[in-house]
């Protein structure tokens, strides 16, 4: 059978760094031409053939690359793999400076799904997050994308900025739903220690939302979106049935994918590989004849079991038959027994052959995953 993959392409550039962001990206764009050469070389050196079901340009800010540059990368993927006829090809884009013509050119280059980093429609929240765009620019970008022929548009929103009320967050959700979007990714603001916002928290300069408010904001998200037919299919992902991001589903289902570019991750033949994270080091390694590899880890059966539990509980639930087949009936019984209290409390439910987090358990998913992974019977 022809192997089937997802392909992730990391674009490590942003115009300006947002205060909360710990993704790898640089604000100096002069490495872009060398990065592009290195990226297509990495594809040449590593690609094994097979077919590609999904492609995802993430970052960073992929929309800083021109449509021609995106097209050049896609051509190289097409030369090394067979891109399926109905492949999902997503590009992350940030609002502002994206005209309808430029968006139409991305569409013509082959991108058929756009993920727009809006985060908020409230000016003060956008300022706090240090986003470089306004709410109006965000709206204009989504509308221009639809006019440019994108039928599949997702919007990212963030909740939990200091002093944000549930009402203000609902306002953000409704503002997004008023646009032609088929998918929302809604994240709780986190304070990563190595970011300016994380340091501000440490100094006591910001007061984060309380855990209770955070849970209320999350529940408000689920309810407001469910009313519009956007069901939660992963902790932060909402879409009507059939509009899920197929690329992200591959991650949660532990399907194989290549990751190309600095800091990109791959999962192939039960091996996880992280590319060199720093763009200069990545380019040098490729120029020296390497493939940009950083760390590689071959997973044991135990690792695979833990990953399956962790990823599935955050998404569609554990397919109990497949789990028993992969890890044995004894493991399946042990898992159900470890989680018997959560099942009895209604935090977990068994439905459609899966063990999944129930509505009551959504806000407690981290604790449930922790319980699922502890006291493993070996
Ligand atoms: S949040 Fe997005 S736009 Fe902001 S620095 Fe991070 S990757 Fe760049």
Tab-separated table of C-alpha atoms and ligand atoms in Angstrom:
chain	number	residue	atom	x	y	z
A	1	UNK	CA	0.000	0.000	0.000
A	2	UNK	CA	1.256	3.485	-0.848
A	3	UNK	CA	2.330	5.257	2.328
A	4	UNK	CA	0.338	8.365	3.088
A	5	UNK	CA	1.717	11.407	4.836
A	6	UNK	CA	1.025	14.871	6.115
A	7	UNK	CA	3.628	17.535	5.391
A	8	UNK	CA	4.339	20.422	7.746
A	9	UNK	CA	6.456	23.342	6.519
A	10	UNK	CA	7.780	25.776	9.113
A	11	UNK	CA	8.219	29.414	8.118
A	12	UNK	CA	10.347	30.963	10.871
A	13	UNK	CA	9.713	34.679	10.318
A	14	UNK	CA	7.406	37.255	11.872
A	15	UNK	CA	7.219	41.022	11.420
A	16	UNK	CA	7.328	41.538	15.144
A	17	UNK	CA	7.319	39.174	18.077
A	18	UNK	CA	4.071	39.005	20.095
A	19	UNK	CA	4.711	39.193	23.845
A	20	UNK	CA	3.100	35.836	24.671
A	21	UNK	CA	4.576	33.751	21.849
A	22	UNK	CA	7.223	31.091	22.367
A	23	UNK	CA	7.120	29.641	18.852
A	24	UNK	CA	10.411	29.816	17.069
A	25	UNK	CA	10.518	32.783	14.673
A	26	UNK	CA	12.847	35.661	13.851
A	27	UNK	CA	11.951	39.231	12.956
A	28	UNK	CA	14.939	39.701	10.625
A	29	UNK	CA	13.911	38.583	7.167
A	30	UNK	CA	17.288	38.750	5.417
A	31	UNK	CA	17.753	34.995	5.867
A	32	UNK	CA	14.581	34.294	3.876
A	33	UNK	CA	16.250	33.513	0.492
A	34	UNK	CA	18.815	31.157	2.078
A	35	UNK	CA	16.056	29.583	4.169
A	36	UNK	CA	14.003	28.856	1.035
A	37	UNK	CA	16.957	27.199	-0.704
A	38	UNK	CA	17.654	25.120	2.400
A	39	UNK	CA	13.998	24.124	2.762
A	40	UNK	CA	13.642	22.783	-0.769
A	41	UNK	CA	16.974	20.987	-0.378
A	42	UNK	CA	15.765	19.337	2.813
A	43	UNK	CA	12.647	18.166	0.954
A	44	UNK	CA	14.861	16.725	-1.805
A	45	UNK	CA	17.101	14.907	0.637
A	46	UNK	CA	14.467	13.423	2.913
A	47	UNK	CA	11.366	12.756	0.832
A	48	UNK	CA	10.668	9.069	0.356
A	49	UNK	CA	7.829	9.233	-2.167
A	50	UNK	CA	4.338	8.145	-1.204
A	51	UNK	CA	1.251	10.284	-1.232
A	52	UNK	CA	0.465	13.447	0.677
A	53	UNK	CA	-2.999	13.959	2.148
A	54	UNK	CA	-2.413	17.284	3.915
A	55	UNK	CA	0.094	20.134	3.766
A	56	UNK	CA	0.361	22.823	6.420
A	57	UNK	CA	2.420	26.019	6.262
A	58	UNK	CA	2.856	27.098	9.879
A	59	UNK	CA	5.042	29.494	11.711
A	60	UNK	CA	5.973	32.110	12.302
A	61	UNK	CA	4.026	33.950	9.681
A	62	UNK	CA	3.903	31.994	6.401
A	63	UNK	CA	2.019	34.845	4.720
A	64	UNK	CA	5.297	36.805	4.800
A	65	UNK	CA	6.393	34.523	1.952
A	66	UNK	CA	5.136	35.617	-1.454
A	67	UNK	CA	2.669	33.451	-3.405
A	68	UNK	CA	5.553	32.621	-5.781
A	69	UNK	CA	7.663	31.377	-2.872
A	70	UNK	CA	4.795	29.287	-1.507
A	71	UNK	CA	4.301	27.931	-5.053
A	72	UNK	CA	7.984	27.045	-5.328
A	73	UNK	CA	7.799	25.016	-2.097
A	74	UNK	CA	4.600	23.255	-3.188
A	75	UNK	CA	6.180	22.411	-6.547
A	76	UNK	CA	9.042	20.765	-4.728
A	77	UNK	CA	6.702	18.753	-2.521
A	78	UNK	CA	4.810	17.698	-5.678
A	79	UNK	CA	8.077	16.644	-7.329
A	80	UNK	CA	9.012	14.376	-4.399
A	81	UNK	CA	5.627	13.036	-3.314
A	82	UNK	CA	2.302	12.540	-5.003
A	83	UNK	CA	-0.054	15.237	-3.688
A	84	UNK	CA	-3.556	13.764	-3.538
A	85	UNK	CA	-6.249	15.308	-5.724
A	86	UNK	CA	-8.293	16.557	-2.772
A	87	UNK	CA	-5.345	17.333	-0.495
A	88	UNK	CA	-5.954	19.910	2.200
A	89	UNK	CA	-3.331	22.657	1.858
A	90	UNK	CA	-3.423	25.144	4.734
A	91	UNK	CA	-1.471	28.326	5.210
A	92	UNK	CA	-1.415	30.369	8.407
A	93	UNK	CA	-1.788	34.078	7.732
A	94	UNK	CA	-1.760	37.171	9.883
A	95	UNK	CA	-4.205	39.994	9.208
A	96	UNK	CA	-3.042	43.204	7.596
A	97	UNK	CA	-1.079	43.777	4.401
A	98	UNK	CA	-2.895	40.964	2.609
A	99	UNK	CA	-4.798	42.257	-0.389
A	100	UNK	CA	-7.491	40.269	-2.157
A	101	UNK	CA	-5.118	39.943	-5.155
A	102	UNK	CA	-2.335	38.514	-3.025
A	103	UNK	CA	-4.747	36.095	-1.361
A	104	UNK	CA	-6.049	35.035	-4.799
A	105	UNK	CA	-2.438	34.371	-5.819
A	106	UNK	CA	-1.938	32.062	-2.808
A	107	UNK	CA	-5.116	30.264	-3.851
A	108	UNK	CA	-3.798	29.958	-7.408
A	109	UNK	CA	-0.511	28.598	-6.044
A	110	UNK	CA	-2.473	25.717	-4.523
A	111	UNK	CA	-3.333	26.811	-0.970
A	112	UNK	CA	-6.978	25.893	-0.319
A	113	UNK	CA	-7.407	26.557	3.406
A	114	UNK	CA	-6.448	29.663	5.327
A	115	UNK	CA	-5.916	29.898	9.085
A	116	UNK	CA	-6.050	33.524	10.171
A	117	UNK	CA	-4.429	34.608	13.455
A	118	UNK	CA	-7.034	37.081	14.690
A	119	UNK	CA	-6.830	36.422	18.481
A	120	UNK	CA	-9.326	39.141	19.427
A	121	UNK	CA	-11.662	41.792	18.044
A	122	UNK	CA	-11.164	44.090	21.058
A	123	UNK	CA	-8.524	46.819	20.554
A	124	UNK	CA	-7.293	46.720	24.154
A	125	UNK	CA	-6.863	42.930	24.042
A	126	UNK	CA	-4.967	43.183	20.747
A	127	UNK	CA	-2.692	45.792	22.330
A	128	UNK	CA	-2.099	43.598	25.368
A	129	UNK	CA	-1.195	40.663	23.101
A	130	UNK	CA	1.072	42.990	21.095
A	131	UNK	CA	-0.591	42.054	17.830
A	132	UNK	CA	0.353	44.324	14.957
A	133	UNK	CA	-3.121	44.393	13.378
A	134	UNK	CA	-6.441	45.968	14.258
A	135	UNK	CA	-9.822	44.250	14.554
A	136	UNK	CA	-10.900	45.944	11.322
A	137	UNK	CA	-7.877	44.591	9.468
A	138	UNK	CA	-8.692	41.125	10.798
A	139	UNK	CA	-12.258	41.332	9.488
A	140	UNK	CA	-11.056	42.725	6.156
A	141	UNK	CA	-8.526	39.897	5.739
A	142	UNK	CA	-11.118	37.174	6.326
A	143	UNK	CA	-13.587	38.816	3.941
A	144	UNK	CA	-10.897	39.343	1.316
A	145	UNK	CA	-9.889	35.680	1.638
A	146	UNK	CA	-13.463	34.571	1.012
A	147	UNK	CA	-13.687	36.895	-2.007
A	148	UNK	CA	-10.387	35.511	-3.250
A	149	UNK	CA	-11.933	32.029	-3.381
A	150	UNK	CA	-11.068	30.467	-0.029
A	151	UNK	CA	-14.014	28.274	0.942
A	152	UNK	CA	-12.174	26.952	3.981
A	153	UNK	CA	-11.184	29.620	6.492
A	154	UNK	CA	-10.282	29.144	10.132
A	155	UNK	CA	-9.799	31.874	12.709
A	156	UNK	CA	-7.643	31.712	15.854
A	157	UNK	CA	-8.920	33.401	18.997
A	158	UNK	CA	-7.402	33.691	22.436
A	159	UNK	CA	-9.150	34.071	25.772
A	160	UNK	CA	-8.014	34.826	29.306
A	161	UNK	CA	-6.318	38.194	28.842
A	162	UNK	CA	-6.347	40.079	32.164
A	163	UNK	CA	-9.743	41.529	33.066
A	164	UNK	CA	-11.484	39.896	30.090
A	165	UNK	CA	-15.111	39.156	30.954
A	166	UNK	CA	-17.103	36.181	29.714
A	167	UNK	CA	-19.283	38.677	27.822
A	168	UNK	CA	-16.268	40.229	26.084
A	169	UNK	CA	-15.097	36.771	25.052
A	170	UNK	CA	-18.552	35.850	23.772
A	171	UNK	CA	-18.365	39.063	21.749
A	172	UNK	CA	-15.143	37.828	20.149
A	173	UNK	CA	-16.704	34.465	19.312
A	174	UNK	CA	-19.783	36.032	17.781
A	175	UNK	CA	-17.677	38.494	15.803
A	176	UNK	CA	-15.733	35.566	14.351
A	177	UNK	CA	-18.901	33.608	13.581
A	178	UNK	CA	-20.314	36.622	11.722
A	179	UNK	CA	-17.518	36.105	9.189
A	180	UNK	CA	-17.355	33.387	6.515
A	181	UNK	CA	-15.429	30.892	8.662
A	182	UNK	CA	-15.855	27.122	8.920
A	183	UNK	CA	-13.465	26.470	11.793
A	184	UNK	CA	-12.288	28.153	14.985
A	185	UNK	CA	-9.229	27.454	17.100
A	186	UNK	CA	-9.740	28.967	20.544
A	187	UNK	CA	-6.864	28.979	23.001
A	188	UNK	CA	-6.423	29.975	26.602
A	189	UNK	CA	-3.629	32.525	27.007
A	190	UNK	CA	-0.616	30.886	28.604
A	191	UNK	CA	2.297	32.618	30.254
A	192	UNK	CA	5.382	30.827	28.954
A	193	UNK	CA	8.365	31.609	31.199
A	194	UNK	CA	10.735	32.561	28.364
A	195	UNK	CA	8.469	35.215	26.838
A	196	UNK	CA	8.139	38.933	27.704
A	197	UNK	CA	4.654	38.204	29.052
A	198	UNK	CA	5.956	35.346	31.195
A	199	UNK	CA	8.612	37.651	32.632
A	200	UNK	CA	6.002	40.352	33.293
A	201	UNK	CA	3.995	37.771	35.236
A	202	UNK	CA	7.059	36.832	37.273
A	203	UNK	CA	7.667	40.492	38.123
A	204	UNK	CA	4.051	40.802	39.215
A	205	UNK	CA	3.221	43.305	36.466
A	206	UNK	CA	0.211	41.376	35.166
A	207	UNK	CA	-2.562	39.496	36.916
A	208	UNK	CA	-3.655	36.392	34.999
A	209	UNK	CA	-7.262	35.254	34.821
A	210	UNK	CA	-8.120	32.971	37.754
A	211	UNK	CA	-8.519	29.246	37.104
A	212	UNK	CA	-12.258	29.600	37.712
A	213	UNK	CA	-12.618	32.413	35.206
A	214	UNK	CA	-10.488	30.486	32.723
A	215	UNK	CA	-12.821	27.488	33.072
A	216	UNK	CA	-15.873	29.779	32.662
A	217	UNK	CA	-14.398	31.305	29.510
A	218	UNK	CA	-13.747	27.846	28.103
A	219	UNK	CA	-17.258	26.640	28.899
A	220	UNK	CA	-18.706	29.793	27.349
A	221	UNK	CA	-16.687	28.954	24.229
A	222	UNK	CA	-18.114	25.446	24.003
A	223	UNK	CA	-21.703	26.639	24.519
A	224	UNK	CA	-21.583	29.634	22.171
A	225	UNK	CA	-20.013	27.563	19.410
A	226	UNK	CA	-22.250	24.521	19.912
A	227	UNK	CA	-25.281	26.793	19.387
A	228	UNK	CA	-23.900	27.534	15.926
A	229	UNK	CA	-23.116	23.926	15.095
A	230	UNK	CA	-19.392	24.183	15.803
A	231	UNK	CA	-18.643	21.104	17.879
A	232	UNK	CA	-15.529	20.712	19.972
A	233	UNK	CA	-13.439	17.983	18.333
A	234	UNK	CA	-10.227	18.693	20.218
A	235	UNK	CA	-9.486	20.793	23.294
A	236	UNK	CA	-9.036	24.001	21.275
A	237	UNK	CA	-10.636	23.127	17.939
A	238	UNK	CA	-14.236	23.664	16.857
A	239	UNK	CA	-15.951	23.005	13.556
A	240	UNK	CA	-19.128	21.603	12.058
A	241	UNK	CA	-18.800	17.906	11.255
A	242	UNK	CA	-16.739	17.498	8.082
A	243	UNK	CA	-14.917	20.834	8.467
A	244	UNK	CA	-12.255	19.580	10.892
A	245	UNK	CA	-8.639	20.366	10.071
A	246	UNK	CA	-7.516	17.105	8.482
A	247	UNK	CA	-3.879	17.942	9.052
A	248	UNK	CA	-4.298	18.329	12.806
A	249	UNK	CA	-6.404	15.166	12.924
A	250	UNK	CA	-3.324	13.353	11.625
A	251	UNK	CA	-1.325	14.572	14.630
A	252	UNK	CA	-3.939	13.456	17.138
A	253	UNK	CA	-4.417	10.095	15.428
A	254	UNK	CA	-0.665	9.498	15.348
A	255	UNK	CA	-0.554	9.332	11.563
A	256	UNK	CA	2.801	9.864	9.912
A	257	UNK	CA	3.987	13.290	8.830
A	258	UNK	CA	7.102	15.003	7.614
A	259	UNK	CA	8.117	18.331	9.104
A	260	UNK	CA	10.456	20.450	6.993
A	261	UNK	CA	12.192	23.681	7.994
A	262	UNK	CA	13.822	24.937	11.199
A	263	UNK	CA	12.218	23.659	14.412
A	264	UNK	CA	9.796	21.453	12.452
A	265	UNK	CA	8.867	18.060	13.901
A	266	UNK	CA	8.359	14.808	12.028
A	267	UNK	CA	6.728	11.526	13.022
A	268	UNK	CA	7.772	8.633	10.812
A	269	UNK	CA	8.125	4.896	11.512
A	270	UNK	CA	7.451	5.419	15.246
A	271	UNK	CA	10.316	7.915	15.376
A	272	UNK	CA	9.971	11.538	16.402
A	273	UNK	CA	12.466	13.955	14.937
A	274	UNK	CA	12.948	17.638	15.712
A	275	UNK	CA	14.831	19.791	13.246
A	276	UNK	CA	17.491	22.252	14.356
A	277	UNK	CA	15.597	25.142	15.877
A	278	UNK	CA	17.686	28.119	14.904
A	279	UNK	CA	17.394	29.221	11.280
A	280	UNK	CA	21.100	30.028	10.790
A	281	UNK	CA	22.200	26.658	12.188
A	282	UNK	CA	19.575	24.889	10.067
A	283	UNK	CA	20.771	26.596	6.871
A	284	UNK	CA	24.429	25.810	7.649
A	285	UNK	CA	23.639	22.154	8.293
A	286	UNK	CA	21.840	21.822	4.961
A	287	UNK	CA	24.708	23.631	3.172
A	288	UNK	CA	27.146	21.167	4.785
A	289	UNK	CA	25.226	18.259	3.268
A	290	UNK	CA	22.977	17.479	6.260
A	291	UNK	CA	19.205	17.288	6.541
A	292	UNK	CA	18.731	19.841	9.326
A	293	UNK	CA	18.099	17.138	11.945
A	294	UNK	CA	18.237	18.018	15.610
A	295	UNK	CA	17.072	15.362	18.031
A	296	UNK	CA	15.623	12.037	16.994
A	297	UNK	CA	13.861	9.607	19.289
A	298	UNK	CA	12.671	6.121	18.457
A	299	UNK	CA	9.529	5.473	20.479
A	300	UNK	CA	9.045	2.339	22.518
A	301	UNK	CA	5.728	0.518	22.714
A	302	UNK	CA	5.230	2.135	26.108
A	303	UNK	CA	5.785	5.613	24.596
A	304	UNK	CA	3.291	4.822	21.855
A	305	UNK	CA	0.698	3.748	24.407
A	306	UNK	CA	1.154	6.908	26.484
A	307	UNK	CA	0.957	9.107	23.399
A	308	UNK	CA	-2.174	7.341	22.194
A	309	UNK	CA	-3.912	7.915	25.513
A	310	UNK	CA	-2.794	11.530	25.803
A	311	UNK	CA	-3.564	12.592	22.235
A	312	UNK	CA	-6.853	10.701	21.953
A	313	UNK	CA	-8.326	12.007	25.206
A	314	UNK	CA	-7.673	15.575	24.072
A	315	UNK	CA	-9.383	14.887	20.762
A	316	UNK	CA	-11.915	12.284	19.622
A	317	UNK	CA	-11.430	9.825	22.476
A	318	UNK	CA	-9.699	6.460	22.638
A	319	UNK	CA	-10.875	3.944	20.047
A	320	UNK	CA	-11.130	1.028	22.470
A	321	UNK	CA	-11.075	-1.751	19.869
A	322	UNK	CA	-8.020	-0.291	18.128
A	323	UNK	CA	-6.358	0.273	21.492
A	324	UNK	CA	-6.904	-3.369	22.506
A	325	UNK	CA	-5.592	-4.534	19.159
A	326	UNK	CA	-2.462	-2.377	19.372
A	327	UNK	CA	-1.583	-2.844	23.033
A	328	UNK	CA	-3.463	-5.942	24.172
A	329	UNK	CA	-6.660	-6.666	26.080
A	330	UNK	CA	-4.895	-6.511	29.422
A	331	UNK	CA	-3.794	-2.923	28.782
A	332	UNK	CA	-7.263	-1.972	27.670
A	333	UNK	CA	-8.802	-3.394	30.836
A	334	UNK	CA	-6.134	-1.682	32.969
A	335	UNK	CA	-6.867	1.663	31.328
A	336	UNK	CA	-10.599	1.347	31.946
A	337	UNK	CA	-9.982	0.372	35.529
A	338	UNK	CA	-7.603	3.346	36.094
A	339	UNK	CA	-10.311	5.664	34.818
A	340	UNK	CA	-13.269	3.989	36.505
A	341	UNK	CA	-13.810	6.884	38.932
A	342	UNK	CA	-13.908	9.446	36.095
A	343	UNK	CA	-16.309	7.227	34.152
A	344	UNK	CA	-18.544	6.832	37.223
A	345	UNK	CA	-18.513	10.609	37.808
A	346	UNK	CA	-19.561	11.252	34.218
A	347	UNK	CA	-16.342	13.047	33.300
A	348	UNK	CA	-15.641	10.347	30.738
A	349	UNK	CA	-18.184	8.535	28.600
A	350	UNK	CA	-18.187	5.487	26.373
A	351	UNK	CA	-19.816	6.199	23.038
A	352	UNK	CA	-19.397	5.032	19.451
A	353	UNK	CA	-16.745	2.536	20.546
A	354	UNK	CA	-14.642	5.274	22.129
A	355	UNK	CA	-13.782	6.371	25.618
A	356	UNK	CA	-13.987	10.130	25.465
A	357	UNK	CA	-14.139	13.159	27.676
A	358	UNK	CA	-17.762	14.095	28.355
A	359	UNK	CA	-19.099	17.657	28.400
A	360	UNK	CA	-18.708	17.783	32.212
A	361	UNK	CA	-15.042	16.850	31.940
A	362	UNK	CA	-13.984	19.283	29.199
A	363	UNK	CA	-12.522	21.867	31.572
A	364	UNK	CA	-10.729	19.079	33.490
A	365	UNK	CA	-9.079	17.368	30.562
A	366	UNK	CA	-5.519	17.934	31.857
A	367	UNK	CA	-6.300	16.238	35.171
A	368	UNK	CA	-8.075	13.376	33.384
A	369	UNK	CA	-5.095	12.795	31.101
A	370	UNK	CA	-2.804	12.829	34.111
A	371	UNK	CA	-4.936	10.193	35.818
A	372	UNK	CA	-5.023	8.094	32.650
A	373	UNK	CA	-1.231	8.057	32.546
A	374	UNK	CA	-0.494	7.358	36.204
A	375	UNK	CA	-0.129	3.986	37.888
A	376	UNK	CA	0.352	2.256	34.575
A	377	UNK	CA	0.229	-1.520	34.895
A	378	UNK	CA	3.224	-2.904	33.035
B	1	LIG	S1	1.977	34.676	17.741
B	1	LIG	FE1	2.250	34.311	15.564
B	1	LIG	S2	2.663	36.340	14.706
B	1	LIG	FE2	3.010	36.512	16.907
B	1	LIG	S3	5.211	36.106	17.146
B	1	LIG	FE3	4.147	34.162	17.436
B	1	LIG	S4	4.193	33.180	15.444
B	1	LIG	FE4	4.648	35.375	15.135
